[in-house]
Each structure stands twice: as structure tokens, then as C-alpha cells.
Amino acid sequence: MGSYRDAWRRSVEDPEGFWGEAAKGISWYRQPDRTLDDSRAPMYRWFPGGEMNTCYNAIDRHVEAGRGAQLALIYDSPVTDTKQTFTYDQLLDEVSRFAGALRDLGVGRGDRVVIYMPMIPQALMAMLACARIGAIHSVVFGGFAAHELAMRIDDAAPTVVVSASCGIEVNRVIEYKPLLDAAIDEATNKPRACVIVQRPEATATMVPGRDHDWDEVTSAAAPAPCESVAATDPLYILYTSGTTGRPKGVVRDNGGHAVALHWSMSNIYDTAPGEVFWAASDVGWVVGHSYIVYAPLLAGSTSVLYEGKPVGTPDAGAFWRVISEWGVKTLFTAPTGFRAIKRDDPDGTHMARYDLSKFRYLFLAGERLDPETYQWASDHLGVPVIDHWWQTETGWPVAANLMGLDPLPIKPGSPTVPVPGFNVQIVTETGEPAAADAEGLILIKLPLPPGCMSGVWGDEQKYIDTYLSHTPGYYLTGDGGHFDEDGYLFVMGRVDDVINVAGHRLSTGQIEEIIASHPAVAECAVIGVTDTLKGQVPRGLAVLKSGVTRDHDEVAAELVQLVRDQLGAVASLRQVDIVDALPKTRSGKVLRKSMRAIADGVDMPVPSTIDNPAVLDALRPVLNPGS
Ligand code: COA
Ligand code: AMP
């Protein structure tokens, strides 16, 4: 076990040496010419000249090394009462045949494939099949509605869309195909073909000439070999919420991504080939991309794909059942899942029913791990409970307690320390370095390590404007926080309009755009308020156009439904209040922070720039009826 501090120091003093060594963990068709290309800074590129294939590294090389009979994937689906396993040999067969099917449908290197799927093995197979032939996948979370899917289809311009007839939410069948059809109708860039997995719970109606059945195209196809791609070629695009209504397409490369994720499995997660790793997330989110699909397979571990919830499928013992049944060593999920378990089973009685002897680590991310949830999980599980902080953009943890190096004492409320490769700095609003314990903006000094975003799809300038322009030479994370005297990082929350709802990242600006599109609404604001289960939930306030005399409850209900229809149920918007006016500064900026503080019962001085304090006062009983 190496020293964390030495590793971190080497990684920032000699990034080329550090990551050049880590790159030996990956098989290359052609070695990189150099480790880091900084000739176009701030647009850095890792491993230029290198040629490799991510799918080869995730599957084929383990088979060639004689480990084809080892389990690669465990599919555990309490919602369909299905359990299925795939060895590396079997996964190779499935993935190379679907890769052949995609090729037969005209997908080539650099073409995009949108994947809109529930948590079934074919979702993971489709991603790896794209990687195999050098195509770029873009997975869209199944909880997003047709309009969100349409925006992503238009931006990515896919040759093919891969989907399924339905997803299952506990005991409700959600038909995906009508949503896909509506999205394609709305989109300007029409895909050439769709491939649909027909699940027994719902049968999709196929569009002749455009739609193909997964089983039919796969059985007719010859297996496709791995394409050699440039390390710097995109592996995928993953759209994420920013401050505007339009999601940004985060682009991840092949080489840097494989090197970083492979390194993370042993050094952060202490998980070795053959051990069972379970990320209880969704392939539609970055956690699912990195730690359900790529990292465990790159490391030769066994990954669990779980189609269920922490509670209700069937009870709060679901996680412990999966851990004991499959011998999971490492579980990774979001704190919200644990709050749900704690709510249903406060004494942890379900845990006692299962053999958790192989379980060694619980990793949590996606939102701040509140000290109370940390304490509960830690007391009941008796294994290290590791908070770690990262973002879609970084693709892997920026701050963590590295279980494969020397683990540090845990401080509840802190994701511990910066991971090697990430030179994290805190600055004040005016750009001065912040003192220990002083809150500020969290920045990361460039270059970011391998595995982080290489750009915004189709818009290099947007990447520079959004992330690299605040302080030249630094990446702006969008989170605020501080270091304490011991160098522990504390991440306190977003400083922009991004909110985290049950570990799902949403933009209040995006929800505002939808509410504002209602014909009765003059203006509106959406704020993220604290929620004991989901961490945060959105709340809307809308001012109606003058002359609109409609019943307020009726309009509010329409607004809630509109957001559900346009964005998806995952927005969890339940409450919109119709108000007379929104509080603003004299220059017309809506005072969202002040409204959020009132709703959360937090003391915050009224900004001196407020235009009319009476407007804010009138909202106090609406925002916080108990105040
Ligand atoms: N397809 C369709 N609908 C979906 C969906 C999907 N893939 N995922 C969620 N939804 C729907 C839900 O059914 C729910 O609908 P409803 O309002 O009609 O009930 C809505 O979107 C909100 O979903 P969610 O935020 O997941 O809330 P929940 O009440 O269903 O469950 C938790 C709460 C805490 C149990 C759940 O969020 C959870 O398991 N979280 C685990 C962590 C996680 O997955 N984090 C992701 C990043 S690590
Ligand atoms: P996403 O891109 O969906 O992964 O969301 C990233 C955002 O989630 C970050 O910018 C943080 O605001 C929040 N986040 C993720 N993990 C943590 C954590 N461990 N502690 C605090 N916030 C977190």
C-alpha cells in the first residue's frame, strides 16, 4: 500500500510521469507519442498518438488472459423477478454480435448512437458495442420525458437509437416506445434506424423500415472485431444539466478514461479482478457509466446491474439481499438511497437477516453525505463509509478517502482529500486564495487528470466559457466549500442553479423555462429546497399574466404536470405557488437565494440590493408556513 500524500504530490509535480506509469494498466495497439499534449492549453489532450480500444480492454483482454469463465456481469432485477449472469466469454459473444448488428445498420467509427434504456443487460452491451466499433454512445436516462430525449437526439444527431419497450418502476410499467416515437417526431435530426429490446412486460409497436428487433438483428449479425481508435477519440457524450435550459454534452475520450478508471478501481475502491463491485445507480448517469459499466470491467472485476430500488423492491433489506447473494465487496450508491432505507428500517433489522461477511466498503456520492446518514450507515454496517465527491464532468472522484492507498481517518461531512491528479484550490468570490476554514469557490488547477471531460460536444467555446474562463488556468467546479486545517475538503453545495434531487442532477433554469412556457404565466422562479429524503426538491413560484383570472390551484396543477410531461417524473416537482410578485434586486435579478433561505428556515440577511423588501416579506408565509 503506497502513501497517499506521496502519490498526490507526484501526480501534480510530474503528471506525465504519474499517468504514464498508470497507462501501463491498459493494453495499447500503439503506445502514445507522449503522455500529455499541452500545446493547445487550456484544451489539454491525454495520450496523443496512442491507439487502443475501450471494449477490448473491458472484455477481450480478460478472455485472452484465460479469465473468460469468470463472471463479468450479474443482472439482478427484483422488479421482474429475474437473475442472470454473464461470464466474460458470454459478454464478449453478446457485445461483439450487437456491434456487428450496429455495423450492419450503417454505424461506423465516430457515428453517434443514442441509448435510451432501462437497467437491463442490453443497455450495457449496447454501450460496449459502440466502443468496440469506435462509435460514440450517448445514453439518455430513462426517467427523462420525450422532449428531453428529443433535445439530445438533435444535438448528438445519432445514426441509430437503441431502446426498449418499457422500464419498470417498482410495480408500474413505463412504456418507453411511445416516448421514443414522440421524441423522434419532435427532433429535426431523425435517426436512420432504431433497435428495440422487446420486454415481456410490454410490446412496442414497431415502425416498419425504421425499427428493428434487438434479438433479430443480433442473431443475424456476424461478430464485429475491435476497431483501433485514437486515445483522444470520443468514447461517449453524456448530457448534463447546467444553468440554462439546454443540457451540455460532456465528451469523454477513450484513452484517458480507461487509464483513470482502471487506476481508480485499485487505488480508490480497493477492488481487484474477480471481486464483486456494485454501483446501485443507473446507466443513464455518470456513476452508471463509470462504475456499473467501464471501471469494473476494465479492472476485470464482476459488476452488478440492479434493476430495483433500495426500498419497496420488496423491502428495505433489498441491498443486503443483493450483497449477500452475490458476495459484493464494494457498494457504491447515493446518500438518498440510504436515507430511504433508514426511514423504512431505522433499527437496521433487515441487515441481521443476511450474510454480509464479504462486504468491505460503502462508497457514497451524488450529493453531500449528511453527517446523520453517515453515522447511521457507519454504526449499522461496521464497514468504512466513504463519502466521495465528483461530477459528470470529471467522470471519476475528485476527492475521496483512497482505500487502496493509505486510508485516512474519516471526518463526517467531508469527502476527505483530493484524489491524485486533482489539484483542488479554494478561492474567494474575488479570486483570492481562501484561508483554511474559509468558504469559497472550488477550482481545480489545469490540467485536469485523464478521464475528465475533453470538451462540450460540438461547442469548444462553450467548454471554455463555462468551465475555464472564471480563473484562467483553473477549472470551475460550480461547487462551494472549504479546506480545514488538516487539508480535508468540505463540499457544501452548488453555487449556481444546479440542484441535486435524489442524486439526480437538474437545473432550476431548465424547470423555469418549462413553467414560463405556460400561456398563463408571466414570470416564475424555481428554487431547490431541503428535503429529508431526496436532499433537495424543486419548488416553483409563478406570477400570472395580468388579466388571467383562472383558479390558482388549477394553474399550479397544470404547471406541475407540464414539468412532468416535458422533463420527466424524475424532476419531483410537487409544489408551485401562484404569487403576486417575485422579489428582485434593483437591477431586476430574482432573489432565489433569499427565497431558498426562507424556505429552509436559514437566517440570511436581506440583500441591500433588494428593490422592494415588502415583496419578499409577503412570500415568507408561502415559502415557510411555520416561520
Ligand atoms: N424511468 C421512468 N421513471 C423513473 C425512472 C426511470 N428510469 N427513475 C425514476 N423515475 C420516476 C419515479 O418512478 C418517480 O415517479 P413518481 O413521481 O411517479 O413516483 C420519479 O421519477 C422520481 O423518482 P426518484 O427520484 O427516484 O424517487 P422515488 O421516490 O421513486 O425513489 C429513492 C426515491 C431515494 C428510493 C430513489 O431516488 C433511489 O433509489 N435513489 C438511489 C440513488 C440513485 O439512483 N442515484 C443516482 C445517481 S448515483
Ligand atoms: P452529477 O454531475 O450528477 O454527478 O452531480 C455533480 C454534483 O453533485 C456536484 O457538483 C456536487 O454538487 C454534487 N455532489 C456529488 N457528490 C458529492 C459529494 N460527495 N458531496 C457533496 N456534493 C456532491
Short mmCIF file of N, CA, C and O in Angstrom, two decimals, residues 217-287:
data_model
loop_
_atom_site.label_atom_id
_atom_site.label_comp_id
_atom_site.label_asym_id
_atom_site.label_seq_id
_atom_site.Cartn_x
_atom_site.Cartn_y
_atom_site.Cartn_z
N VAL A 217 -31.84 -8.63 -35.06
CA VAL A 217 -30.63 -8.08 -35.68
C VAL A 217 -29.37 -8.72 -35.10
O VAL A 217 -28.38 -8.92 -35.80
N THR A 218 -29.44 -9.08 -33.82
CA THR A 218 -28.25 -9.64 -33.19
C THR A 218 -28.00 -11.06 -33.69
O THR A 218 -26.86 -11.44 -33.95
N SER A 219 -29.08 -11.84 -33.84
CA SER A 219 -28.84 -13.22 -34.28
C SER A 219 -28.42 -13.27 -35.75
O SER A 219 -27.73 -14.19 -36.17
N ALA A 220 -28.79 -12.24 -36.52
CA ALA A 220 -28.42 -12.24 -37.94
C ALA A 220 -27.00 -11.71 -38.17
O ALA A 220 -26.46 -11.86 -39.26
N ALA A 221 -26.40 -11.09 -37.13
CA ALA A 221 -25.13 -10.38 -37.36
C ALA A 221 -23.92 -11.26 -37.11
O ALA A 221 -23.95 -12.16 -36.27
N ALA A 222 -22.85 -10.96 -37.86
CA ALA A 222 -21.56 -11.60 -37.58
C ALA A 222 -20.85 -10.77 -36.51
O ALA A 222 -20.99 -9.54 -36.52
N PRO A 223 -20.11 -11.41 -35.60
CA PRO A 223 -19.43 -10.64 -34.56
C PRO A 223 -18.46 -9.62 -35.17
O PRO A 223 -17.78 -9.93 -36.15
N ALA A 224 -18.43 -8.42 -34.59
CA ALA A 224 -17.51 -7.40 -35.11
C ALA A 224 -16.25 -7.38 -34.26
O ALA A 224 -16.33 -7.48 -33.03
N PRO A 225 -15.09 -7.22 -34.91
CA PRO A 225 -13.85 -7.11 -34.13
C PRO A 225 -13.71 -5.71 -33.53
O PRO A 225 -14.47 -4.81 -33.87
N CYS A 226 -12.72 -5.53 -32.66
CA CYS A 226 -12.47 -4.21 -32.07
C CYS A 226 -11.76 -3.33 -33.08
O CYS A 226 -10.79 -3.75 -33.70
N GLU A 227 -12.23 -2.09 -33.21
CA GLU A 227 -11.55 -1.08 -34.03
C GLU A 227 -10.44 -0.44 -33.20
O GLU A 227 -10.65 -0.16 -32.02
N SER A 228 -9.35 -0.17 -33.83
CA SER A 228 -8.31 0.60 -33.13
C SER A 228 -8.69 2.08 -33.25
O SER A 228 -8.88 2.59 -34.35
N VAL A 229 -8.87 2.74 -32.11
CA VAL A 229 -9.24 4.17 -32.16
C VAL A 229 -8.15 4.98 -31.48
O VAL A 229 -7.34 4.45 -30.71
N ALA A 230 -8.15 6.28 -31.76
CA ALA A 230 -7.17 7.16 -31.10
C ALA A 230 -7.56 7.32 -29.64
O ALA A 230 -8.75 7.40 -29.31
N ALA A 231 -6.58 7.38 -28.77
CA ALA A 231 -6.84 7.61 -27.34
C ALA A 231 -7.69 8.86 -27.16
O ALA A 231 -8.51 8.96 -26.25
N THR A 232 -7.49 9.83 -28.06
CA THR A 232 -8.18 11.12 -27.93
C THR A 232 -9.55 11.12 -28.60
O THR A 232 -10.28 12.11 -28.52
N ASP A 233 -9.93 10.03 -29.27
CA ASP A 233 -11.26 9.97 -29.89
C ASP A 233 -12.34 9.90 -28.81
O ASP A 233 -12.13 9.26 -27.77
N PRO A 234 -13.51 10.49 -29.06
CA PRO A 234 -14.57 10.41 -28.05
C PRO A 234 -15.10 8.98 -27.89
O PRO A 234 -15.31 8.28 -28.88
N LEU A 235 -15.31 8.61 -26.65
CA LEU A 235 -15.96 7.32 -26.33
C LEU A 235 -17.45 7.56 -26.17
O LEU A 235 -18.27 6.79 -26.63
N TYR A 236 -17.78 8.65 -25.47
CA TYR A 236 -19.20 8.93 -25.28
C TYR A 236 -19.48 10.40 -25.06
O TYR A 236 -18.57 11.18 -24.76
N ILE A 237 -20.77 10.72 -25.20
CA ILE A 237 -21.29 12.05 -24.85
C ILE A 237 -22.32 11.78 -23.76
O ILE A 237 -23.17 10.90 -23.92
N LEU A 238 -22.25 12.52 -22.67
CA LEU A 238 -23.29 12.38 -21.64
C LEU A 238 -23.80 13.78 -21.32
O LEU A 238 -23.02 14.65 -20.91
N TYR A 239 -25.09 13.98 -21.54
CA TYR A 239 -25.66 15.31 -21.34
C TYR A 239 -25.92 15.54 -19.86
O TYR A 239 -26.35 14.65 -19.13
N THR A 240 -25.62 16.76 -19.43
CA THR A 240 -25.84 17.08 -18.02
C THR A 240 -26.42 18.48 -17.90
O THR A 240 -26.24 19.31 -18.78
N SER A 241 -27.10 18.70 -16.77
CA SER A 241 -27.78 19.98 -16.58
C SER A 241 -26.78 21.05 -16.18
O SER A 241 -25.93 20.83 -15.31
N GLY A 242 -26.92 22.19 -16.79
CA GLY A 242 -26.12 23.34 -16.40
C GLY A 242 -27.05 24.42 -15.90
O GLY A 242 -28.08 24.12 -15.30
N THR A 243 -26.72 25.67 -16.16
CA THR A 243 -27.56 26.73 -15.64
C THR A 243 -28.64 27.13 -16.64
O THR A 243 -29.58 27.81 -16.28
N THR A 244 -28.50 26.68 -17.88
CA THR A 244 -29.51 27.07 -18.87
C THR A 244 -30.49 25.91 -19.10
O THR A 244 -30.31 24.83 -18.56
N GLY A 245 -31.47 26.15 -19.94
CA GLY A 245 -32.46 25.13 -20.24
C GLY A 245 -31.91 24.01 -21.12
O GLY A 245 -32.48 22.94 -21.19
N ARG A 246 -30.79 24.27 -21.78
CA ARG A 246 -30.25 23.26 -22.70
C ARG A 246 -29.12 22.49 -22.04
O ARG A 246 -28.14 23.07 -21.60
N PRO A 247 -29.27 21.16 -21.95
CA PRO A 247 -28.19 20.38 -21.34
C PRO A 247 -26.92 20.41 -22.19
O PRO A 247 -26.99 20.58 -23.40
N LYS A 248 -25.79 20.25 -21.51
CA LYS A 248 -24.49 20.27 -22.21
C LYS A 248 -24.04 18.84 -22.46
O LYS A 248 -24.15 17.98 -21.58
N GLY A 249 -23.46 18.59 -23.62
CA GLY A 249 -22.95 17.26 -23.94
C GLY A 249 -21.50 17.13 -23.49
O GLY A 249 -20.59 17.60 -24.16
N VAL A 250 -21.31 16.50 -22.34
CA VAL A 250 -19.96 16.28 -21.82
C VAL A 250 -19.31 15.17 -22.65
O VAL A 250 -19.87 14.08 -22.79
N VAL A 251 -18.13 15.46 -23.21
CA VAL A 251 -17.45 14.47 -24.06
C VAL A 251 -16.32 13.80 -23.28
O VAL A 251 -15.54 14.49 -22.60
N ARG A 252 -16.26 12.50 -23.36
CA ARG A 252 -15.19 11.75 -22.68
C ARG A 252 -14.37 11.03 -23.75
O ARG A 252 -14.94 10.45 -24.68
N ASP A 253 -13.05 11.04 -23.60
CA ASP A 253 -12.20 10.37 -24.58
C ASP A 253 -12.06 8.88 -24.23
O ASP A 253 -12.56 8.42 -23.20
N ASN A 254 -11.35 8.13 -25.09
CA ASN A 254 -11.16 6.70 -24.83
C ASN A 254 -9.97 6.41 -23.92
O ASN A 254 -10.10 5.73 -22.91
N GLY A 255 -8.80 6.96 -24.28
CA GLY A 255 -7.57 6.54 -23.60
C GLY A 255 -7.48 7.03 -22.16
O GLY A 255 -7.26 6.23 -21.24
N GLY A 256 -7.66 8.33 -21.97
CA GLY A 256 -7.55 8.90 -20.62
C GLY A 256 -8.58 8.28 -19.69
O GLY A 256 -8.30 7.98 -18.52
N HIS A 257 -9.78 8.08 -20.21
CA HIS A 257 -10.87 7.50 -19.44
C HIS A 257 -10.49 6.09 -18.96
O HIS A 257 -10.63 5.77 -17.77
N ALA A 258 -9.98 5.26 -19.87
CA ALA A 258 -9.64 3.89 -19.50
C ALA A 258 -8.52 3.87 -18.45
O ALA A 258 -8.58 3.13 -17.47
N VAL A 259 -7.52 4.73 -18.64
CA VAL A 259 -6.39 4.76 -17.70
C VAL A 259 -6.87 5.19 -16.31
O VAL A 259 -6.55 4.57 -15.30
N ALA A 260 -7.66 6.28 -16.26
CA ALA A 260 -8.09 6.81 -14.98
C ALA A 260 -9.00 5.83 -14.24
O ALA A 260 -8.83 5.57 -13.05
N LEU A 261 -9.97 5.27 -14.96
CA LEU A 261 -10.92 4.37 -14.28
C LEU A 261 -10.22 3.10 -13.81
O LEU A 261 -10.50 2.59 -12.72
N HIS A 262 -9.32 2.60 -14.62
CA HIS A 262 -8.57 1.40 -14.22
C HIS A 262 -7.77 1.70 -12.95
O HIS A 262 -7.78 0.93 -11.99
N TRP A 263 -7.13 2.86 -12.91
CA TRP A 263 -6.33 3.25 -11.74
C TRP A 263 -7.23 3.39 -10.51
O TRP A 263 -6.86 2.99 -9.40
N SER A 264 -8.43 3.93 -10.72
CA SER A 264 -9.32 4.20 -9.57
C SER A 264 -9.78 2.92 -8.89
O SER A 264 -10.01 2.90 -7.68
N MET A 265 -9.94 1.85 -9.65
CA MET A 265 -10.51 0.63 -9.05
C MET A 265 -9.64 0.06 -7.94
O MET A 265 -10.14 -0.36 -6.90
N SER A 266 -8.32 0.04 -8.16
CA SER A 266 -7.47 -0.50 -7.10
C SER A 266 -7.14 0.58 -6.07
O SER A 266 -7.14 0.31 -4.87
N ASN A 267 -6.90 1.81 -6.51
CA ASN A 267 -6.39 2.82 -5.58
C ASN A 267 -7.47 3.49 -4.74
O ASN A 267 -7.25 3.79 -3.57
N ILE A 268 -8.65 3.72 -5.33
CA ILE A 268 -9.72 4.34 -4.54
C ILE A 268 -10.61 3.25 -3.94
O ILE A 268 -10.89 3.24 -2.75
N TYR A 269 -11.04 2.32 -4.80
CA TYR A 269 -12.08 1.37 -4.37
C TYR A 269 -11.52 0.06 -3.83
O TYR A 269 -12.29 -0.79 -3.37
N ASP A 270 -10.19 -0.14 -3.93
CA ASP A 270 -9.55 -1.34 -3.40
C ASP A 270 -10.28 -2.61 -3.87
O ASP A 270 -10.54 -3.52 -3.09
N THR A 271 -10.64 -2.62 -5.14
CA THR A 271 -11.36 -3.78 -5.69
C THR A 271 -10.51 -4.43 -6.78
O THR A 271 -10.07 -3.76 -7.71
N ALA A 272 -10.28 -5.73 -6.63
CA ALA A 272 -9.34 -6.44 -7.51
C ALA A 272 -10.09 -7.26 -8.56
O ALA A 272 -11.30 -7.47 -8.44
N PRO A 273 -9.38 -7.76 -9.58
CA PRO A 273 -10.01 -8.64 -10.55
C PRO A 273 -10.71 -9.79 -9.84
O PRO A 273 -10.18 -10.33 -8.86
N GLY A 274 -11.89 -10.12 -10.30
CA GLY A 274 -12.62 -11.25 -9.72
C GLY A 274 -13.49 -10.86 -8.53
O GLY A 274 -14.38 -11.62 -8.15
N GLU A 275 -13.28 -9.69 -7.96
CA GLU A 275 -14.13 -9.28 -6.82
C GLU A 275 -15.39 -8.59 -7.34
O GLU A 275 -15.42 -8.07 -8.46
N VAL A 276 -16.43 -8.61 -6.50
CA VAL A 276 -17.74 -8.12 -6.97
C VAL A 276 -17.96 -6.67 -6.53
O VAL A 276 -17.88 -6.35 -5.34
N PHE A 277 -18.24 -5.83 -7.51
CA PHE A 277 -18.41 -4.39 -7.31
C PHE A 277 -19.82 -4.03 -7.74
O PHE A 277 -20.26 -4.40 -8.82
N TRP A 278 -20.51 -3.26 -6.89
CA TRP A 278 -21.89 -2.92 -7.23
C TRP A 278 -22.12 -1.41 -7.10
O TRP A 278 -22.05 -0.88 -6.00
N ALA A 279 -22.39 -0.77 -8.21
CA ALA A 279 -22.81 0.63 -8.17
C ALA A 279 -24.32 0.64 -8.36
O ALA A 279 -24.82 0.36 -9.45
N ALA A 280 -25.05 0.93 -7.27
CA ALA A 280 -26.51 0.97 -7.34
C ALA A 280 -26.93 2.35 -7.84
O ALA A 280 -27.28 3.22 -7.06
N SER A 281 -26.81 2.54 -9.13
CA SER A 281 -27.18 3.80 -9.76
C SER A 281 -27.94 3.44 -11.03
O SER A 281 -28.66 2.44 -11.05
N ASP A 282 -27.77 4.21 -12.07
CA ASP A 282 -28.46 3.93 -13.33
C ASP A 282 -27.47 4.23 -14.46
O ASP A 282 -26.70 5.20 -14.36
N VAL A 283 -27.51 3.43 -15.51
CA VAL A 283 -26.56 3.65 -16.61
C VAL A 283 -26.77 5.02 -17.27
O VAL A 283 -25.91 5.49 -18.00
N GLY A 284 -27.88 5.67 -16.99
CA GLY A 284 -28.14 7.00 -17.55
C GLY A 284 -27.36 8.11 -16.88
O GLY A 284 -27.34 9.24 -17.37
N TRP A 285 -26.74 7.83 -15.74
CA TRP A 285 -25.96 8.85 -15.02
C TRP A 285 -24.48 8.51 -15.13
O TRP A 285 -24.12 7.37 -15.43
N VAL A 286 -23.66 9.48 -14.78
CA VAL A 286 -22.21 9.25 -14.90
C VAL A 286 -21.75 8.13 -13.98
O VAL A 286 -20.86 7.34 -14.35
N VAL A 287 -22.34 8.02 -12.81
CA VAL A 287 -21.94 6.94 -11.90
C VAL A 287 -22.15 5.58 -12.57
O VAL A 287 -21.33 4.67 -12.46
#
